[in-house]
Tab-separated table of C-alpha atoms and ligand atoms in Angstrom:
chain	number	residue	atom	x	y	z
A	1	MET	CA	-41.415	-38.779	-64.533
A	2	THR	CA	-43.270	-42.019	-64.244
A	3	ASN	CA	-46.682	-43.393	-65.026
A	4	LYS	CA	-46.165	-46.633	-63.180
A	5	TYR	CA	-47.840	-47.960	-60.051
A	6	MET	CA	-45.335	-47.155	-57.300
A	7	TYR	CA	-44.931	-48.134	-53.650
A	8	PHE	CA	-43.625	-45.724	-51.019
A	9	ILE	CA	-42.899	-47.584	-47.815
A	10	ALA	CA	-41.902	-45.645	-44.715
A	11	ASN	CA	-39.654	-47.533	-42.315
A	12	TRP	CA	-39.591	-45.593	-39.043
A	13	LYS	CA	-37.231	-48.099	-37.376
A	14	MET	CA	-36.958	-47.584	-33.586
A	15	PHE	CA	-38.116	-43.976	-33.703
A	16	GLY	CA	-41.311	-42.294	-32.595
A	17	GLY	CA	-43.822	-41.928	-29.800
A	18	LEU	CA	-47.503	-41.016	-29.869
A	19	ASN	CA	-46.670	-37.386	-30.655
A	20	SER	CA	-45.007	-38.468	-33.924
A	21	LEU	CA	-48.479	-39.217	-35.259
A	22	ASN	CA	-49.439	-35.543	-35.111
A	23	SER	CA	-47.810	-34.684	-38.420
A	24	LEU	CA	-49.404	-37.538	-40.380
A	25	HIS	CA	-52.347	-35.357	-41.388
A	26	LYS	CA	-49.990	-33.475	-43.736
A	27	VAL	CA	-49.289	-36.638	-45.697
A	28	VAL	CA	-52.971	-37.665	-45.622
A	29	LYS	CA	-54.005	-34.281	-47.007
A	30	PHE	CA	-51.310	-34.287	-49.655
A	31	PHE	CA	-52.210	-37.804	-50.768
A	32	LYS	CA	-55.918	-37.088	-50.960
A	33	ASN	CA	-55.331	-34.170	-53.299
A	34	PHE	CA	-52.469	-35.606	-55.304
A	35	LYS	CA	-53.709	-36.255	-58.810
A	36	LYS	CA	-51.621	-39.400	-59.247
A	37	ASN	CA	-52.830	-41.009	-56.022
A	38	LYS	CA	-54.527	-43.872	-57.851
A	39	SER	CA	-51.146	-45.107	-58.999
A	40	ILE	CA	-49.512	-44.964	-55.575
A	41	LYS	CA	-49.480	-47.184	-52.523
A	42	ILE	CA	-48.198	-45.633	-49.307
A	43	VAL	CA	-47.447	-47.906	-46.366
A	44	TYR	CA	-46.186	-46.665	-42.996
A	45	CYS	CA	-44.206	-49.141	-40.907
A	46	PRO	CA	-43.890	-47.585	-37.441
A	47	PRO	CA	-42.621	-49.340	-34.303
A	48	ASN	CA	-45.119	-51.929	-33.024
A	49	THR	CA	-46.235	-49.598	-30.231
A	50	LEU	CA	-47.697	-47.232	-32.827
A	51	ILE	CA	-49.405	-49.672	-35.183
A	52	ARG	CA	-52.804	-49.478	-33.508
A	53	PRO	CA	-53.037	-45.691	-33.020
A	54	MET	CA	-51.603	-45.097	-36.474
A	55	SER	CA	-54.110	-47.453	-38.123
A	56	LYS	CA	-56.911	-45.595	-36.348
A	57	LYS	CA	-55.571	-42.274	-37.530
A	58	LEU	CA	-55.246	-43.454	-41.119
A	59	GLU	CA	-58.544	-45.369	-41.125
A	60	THR	CA	-60.328	-43.097	-43.554
A	61	SER	CA	-57.315	-42.516	-45.782
A	62	GLN	CA	-55.889	-44.806	-48.467
A	63	ILE	CA	-52.632	-45.088	-46.528
A	64	GLU	CA	-51.879	-48.491	-45.020
A	65	VAL	CA	-49.847	-49.607	-42.023
A	66	GLY	CA	-47.262	-52.345	-41.648
A	67	ALA	CA	-44.806	-53.703	-39.102
A	68	GLN	CA	-41.029	-53.953	-39.219
A	69	ASN	CA	-40.552	-57.568	-38.148
A	70	CYS	CA	-42.391	-60.503	-36.611
A	71	HIS	CA	-41.752	-63.712	-34.698
A	72	GLU	CA	-41.729	-66.861	-36.826
A	73	ASN	CA	-44.272	-68.767	-34.755
A	74	GLU	CA	-47.626	-68.910	-36.513
A	75	THR	CA	-49.607	-69.315	-33.315
A	76	TYR	CA	-49.442	-67.779	-29.842
A	77	GLY	CA	-46.771	-69.202	-27.573
A	78	ALA	CA	-44.431	-68.720	-24.646
A	79	PHE	CA	-41.984	-66.335	-26.326
A	80	THR	CA	-41.440	-63.499	-23.889
A	81	GLY	CA	-41.092	-60.128	-25.558
A	82	SER	CA	-42.056	-61.372	-29.025
A	83	ILE	CA	-44.910	-60.486	-31.342
A	84	ASN	CA	-46.141	-62.680	-34.173
A	85	SER	CA	-47.857	-61.856	-37.428
A	86	LEU	CA	-51.340	-62.725	-36.111
A	87	MET	CA	-50.932	-60.098	-33.415
A	88	LEU	CA	-49.755	-57.527	-35.923
A	89	LYS	CA	-52.734	-58.233	-38.166
A	90	ASN	CA	-55.032	-57.953	-35.175
A	91	VAL	CA	-53.935	-54.375	-34.469
A	92	GLY	CA	-54.193	-53.178	-38.058
A	93	ALA	CA	-51.006	-54.135	-39.894
A	94	LYS	CA	-51.419	-55.196	-43.514
A	95	TYR	CA	-47.724	-55.585	-44.316
A	96	VAL	CA	-44.561	-56.657	-42.539
A	97	ILE	CA	-40.920	-55.970	-43.383
A	98	ILE	CA	-38.864	-59.157	-43.090
A	99	GLY	CA	-35.123	-59.688	-43.504
A	100	HIS	CA	-34.017	-56.096	-42.968
A	101	SER	CA	-30.219	-55.923	-42.906
A	102	GLU	CA	-30.253	-54.436	-39.402
A	103	ASN	CA	-31.882	-57.688	-38.240
A	104	ARG	CA	-29.704	-59.874	-40.440
A	105	GLN	CA	-26.670	-58.206	-38.864
A	106	ALA	CA	-28.119	-58.961	-35.432
A	107	GLY	CA	-28.144	-62.671	-36.294
A	108	GLU	CA	-31.309	-63.300	-38.304
A	109	THR	CA	-30.544	-66.171	-40.703
A	110	ASP	CA	-32.020	-66.881	-44.140
A	111	LYS	CA	-33.747	-69.907	-42.635
A	112	LEU	CA	-35.396	-67.847	-39.922
A	113	ILE	CA	-36.403	-65.240	-42.483
A	114	ASN	CA	-38.044	-68.003	-44.534
A	115	LEU	CA	-40.073	-69.153	-41.511
A	116	LYS	CA	-41.116	-65.581	-40.734
A	117	ILE	CA	-42.260	-65.001	-44.321
A	118	LYS	CA	-44.296	-68.216	-44.272
A	119	SER	CA	-45.996	-67.308	-41.005
A	120	ALA	CA	-46.724	-63.745	-42.154
A	121	LEU	CA	-48.307	-64.947	-45.393
A	122	LYS	CA	-50.344	-67.495	-43.494
A	123	SER	CA	-51.689	-64.715	-41.255
A	124	GLY	CA	-52.710	-62.742	-44.331
A	125	LEU	CA	-50.001	-60.088	-44.233
A	126	LYS	CA	-48.139	-58.935	-47.318
A	127	VAL	CA	-44.388	-59.184	-46.989
A	128	ILE	CA	-41.701	-56.647	-47.788
A	129	PHE	CA	-38.708	-58.958	-48.153
A	130	CYS	CA	-35.360	-57.163	-47.825
A	131	ILE	CA	-32.210	-58.341	-49.538
A	132	GLY	CA	-28.876	-56.663	-50.188
A	133	GLU	CA	-25.114	-57.064	-50.279
A	134	THR	CA	-22.546	-55.634	-47.881
A	135	LEU	CA	-19.751	-53.353	-49.067
A	136	GLN	CA	-17.308	-56.210	-48.749
A	137	GLN	CA	-19.472	-58.438	-50.946
A	138	LYS	CA	-19.821	-55.635	-53.490
A	139	ARG	CA	-16.034	-55.175	-53.585
A	140	LYS	CA	-15.575	-58.891	-54.076
A	141	LYS	CA	-18.070	-58.654	-56.958
A	142	ILE	CA	-20.355	-61.243	-55.434
A	143	THR	CA	-23.498	-59.082	-55.285
A	144	LYS	CA	-25.550	-61.387	-57.512
A	145	GLN	CA	-24.439	-64.570	-55.733
A	146	THR	CA	-25.320	-62.936	-52.405
A	147	LEU	CA	-28.776	-61.921	-53.606
A	148	ASN	CA	-29.373	-65.336	-55.196
A	149	LYS	CA	-28.636	-67.050	-51.908
A	150	GLN	CA	-30.869	-64.680	-49.928
A	151	ILE	CA	-33.689	-65.211	-52.447
A	152	ASN	CA	-33.304	-68.998	-52.754
A	153	LEU	CA	-33.278	-69.560	-49.006
A	154	GLY	CA	-35.614	-66.748	-47.955
A	155	LEU	CA	-38.340	-67.710	-50.435
A	156	LYS	CA	-37.832	-71.469	-50.273
A	157	LYS	CA	-41.123	-73.354	-50.736
A	158	ILE	CA	-43.147	-70.167	-50.880
A	159	ASN	CA	-45.777	-70.323	-53.588
A	160	ASN	CA	-47.798	-67.146	-53.209
A	161	LYS	CA	-44.950	-64.837	-54.199
A	162	ASN	CA	-47.507	-62.341	-55.485
A	163	LYS	CA	-47.970	-61.299	-51.830
A	164	VAL	CA	-44.245	-60.607	-51.503
A	165	LEU	CA	-42.599	-57.329	-52.481
A	166	VAL	CA	-38.826	-57.403	-52.675
A	167	ALA	CA	-36.857	-54.449	-51.321
A	168	TYR	CA	-33.325	-54.342	-52.680
A	169	GLU	CA	-31.314	-52.480	-50.047
A	170	PRO	CA	-27.523	-52.516	-50.441
A	171	VAL	CA	-26.259	-52.607	-46.843
A	172	TRP	CA	-23.584	-50.003	-47.620
A	173	SER	CA	-26.267	-47.607	-48.750
A	174	ILE	CA	-28.523	-47.707	-45.672
A	175	GLY	CA	-28.240	-44.510	-43.658
A	176	THR	CA	-24.969	-43.511	-45.345
A	177	GLY	CA	-26.097	-41.071	-48.035
A	178	LEU	CA	-24.547	-43.341	-50.673
A	179	ILE	CA	-26.607	-44.793	-53.519
A	180	PRO	CA	-25.677	-47.215	-56.302
A	181	LYS	CA	-24.870	-45.953	-59.792
A	182	SER	CA	-28.012	-45.962	-61.976
A	183	SER	CA	-26.520	-48.496	-64.402
A	184	GLU	CA	-25.648	-50.862	-61.534
A	185	LEU	CA	-29.079	-50.494	-60.014
A	186	LEU	CA	-30.821	-51.162	-63.326
A	187	ASN	CA	-28.766	-54.294	-63.750
A	188	THR	CA	-29.305	-55.597	-60.207
A	189	ILE	CA	-33.045	-54.949	-60.216
A	190	SER	CA	-33.444	-56.702	-63.553
A	191	HIS	CA	-31.446	-59.635	-62.186
A	192	ILE	CA	-33.851	-59.884	-59.214
A	193	LYS	CA	-36.878	-59.629	-61.512
A	194	LYS	CA	-35.567	-62.403	-63.708
A	195	LYS	CA	-35.034	-64.577	-60.677
A	196	ILE	CA	-38.404	-63.960	-59.019
A	197	LYS	CA	-40.893	-63.568	-61.796
A	198	LYS	CA	-43.882	-61.228	-61.451
A	199	THR	CA	-42.606	-59.644	-58.241
A	200	LYS	CA	-42.428	-55.936	-57.559
A	201	VAL	CA	-38.932	-54.780	-56.688
A	202	LEU	CA	-38.382	-51.658	-54.617
A	203	TYR	CA	-35.139	-49.871	-53.866
A	204	GLY	CA	-34.101	-48.788	-50.365
A	205	GLY	CA	-31.035	-47.068	-48.927
A	206	SER	CA	-30.587	-43.324	-48.333
A	207	VAL	CA	-33.564	-42.327	-50.500
A	208	ASN	CA	-34.133	-38.590	-50.076
A	209	PRO	CA	-35.631	-35.624	-51.970
A	210	LYS	CA	-32.214	-34.788	-53.458
A	211	ASN	CA	-31.462	-38.158	-55.022
A	212	ILE	CA	-34.988	-39.362	-55.842
A	213	SER	CA	-34.945	-38.085	-59.432
A	214	GLU	CA	-31.709	-39.911	-60.134
A	215	LEU	CA	-33.030	-43.088	-58.511
A	216	ASN	CA	-36.332	-42.832	-60.309
A	217	SER	CA	-34.579	-42.604	-63.654
A	218	VAL	CA	-33.899	-46.326	-63.191
A	219	ASN	CA	-37.039	-47.406	-64.948
A	220	ASN	CA	-37.468	-50.941	-63.598
A	221	ILE	CA	-37.902	-49.835	-59.951
A	222	ASP	CA	-41.449	-50.302	-58.570
A	223	GLY	CA	-41.079	-48.066	-55.542
A	224	PHE	CA	-38.961	-47.143	-52.560
A	225	LEU	CA	-38.379	-48.223	-48.971
A	226	ILE	CA	-37.530	-45.053	-47.120
A	227	GLY	CA	-35.968	-44.892	-43.676
A	228	GLY	CA	-34.663	-41.594	-42.255
A	229	ALA	CA	-36.445	-39.297	-44.724
A	230	SER	CA	-39.833	-40.901	-44.059
A	231	GLN	CA	-40.011	-39.509	-40.547
A	232	ASP	CA	-40.208	-35.992	-41.923
A	233	PRO	CA	-43.568	-35.514	-43.694
A	234	LYS	CA	-42.194	-32.718	-45.857
A	235	LYS	CA	-39.341	-34.860	-47.148
A	236	PHE	CA	-41.622	-37.852	-47.626
A	237	ILE	CA	-44.115	-35.779	-49.630
A	238	ASP	CA	-41.279	-34.264	-51.662
A	239	ILE	CA	-39.994	-37.704	-52.567
A	240	ILE	CA	-43.424	-38.746	-53.850
A	241	LYS	CA	-43.962	-35.490	-55.771
A	242	LYS	CA	-40.555	-35.673	-57.420
A	243	THR	CA	-41.168	-39.241	-58.521
A	244	TYR	CA	-44.096	-38.002	-60.603
A	245	ASN	CA	-42.489	-34.786	-61.888
B	1	LIG	P1	-32.465	-45.090	-44.912
B	1	LIG	O1	-33.015	-46.511	-44.438
B	1	LIG	O2	-33.436	-44.546	-45.916
B	1	LIG	O3	-32.407	-44.266	-43.669
B	1	LIG	O4	-31.117	-45.331	-45.520
B	1	LIG	C1	-33.620	-47.396	-45.327
B	1	LIG	C2	-33.941	-48.691	-44.617
B	1	LIG	O5	-33.168	-49.109	-43.749
B	1	LIG	O6	-34.974	-49.323	-44.908
């Protein structure tokens, strides 16, 4: 049970075509009638190909749309195959996920992440900044050092941190069904909050209707970044309902 303002961010990753938008009305209807909807922000982050049609579909709802990544260049340029934050804003995105571990693993550095965050903020997007330790780093007990480094470099020289939400996503938890122990999570989230003052901190990694009550018992979490389960409207709705039960 919670009375807090909570974020529910759906990360669709590289899934979905136009027909995936057909089931959105279920979430729209649920949200409209949900009595706690004033204390909730829902943001869908579909693949770039769906940002425009999804924004149109959600136009009259309170649900917002975001992207999953952006190029670091603030202006247009000769970068074949890339999309920058201005372009995302232009088609209806209000948020962008930056620093997701799947991109970090593909070679995205803290420095590049920092440039992307700066360009996104400059374009007027809010940023969902992902950080998290690998299993190896957890075993070596260097979780906090790892997060400190990601935060120090990723948010270097960024002043308007109030437009940045942090998503703590342990890499070993993404898509695996594993979640951190509540006591560990409480401790890590409070560490992040001490380090970046006045920032909302969300949790991500295998969030589903079965574990949401356990996760939500960690009372310093400000919301969830949900991958797999967010593609199924029933599961997504269940997660939100159970957060407020
Ligand atoms: P998952 O993904 O919920 O499928 O573990 C979360 C994420 O990668 O943001």
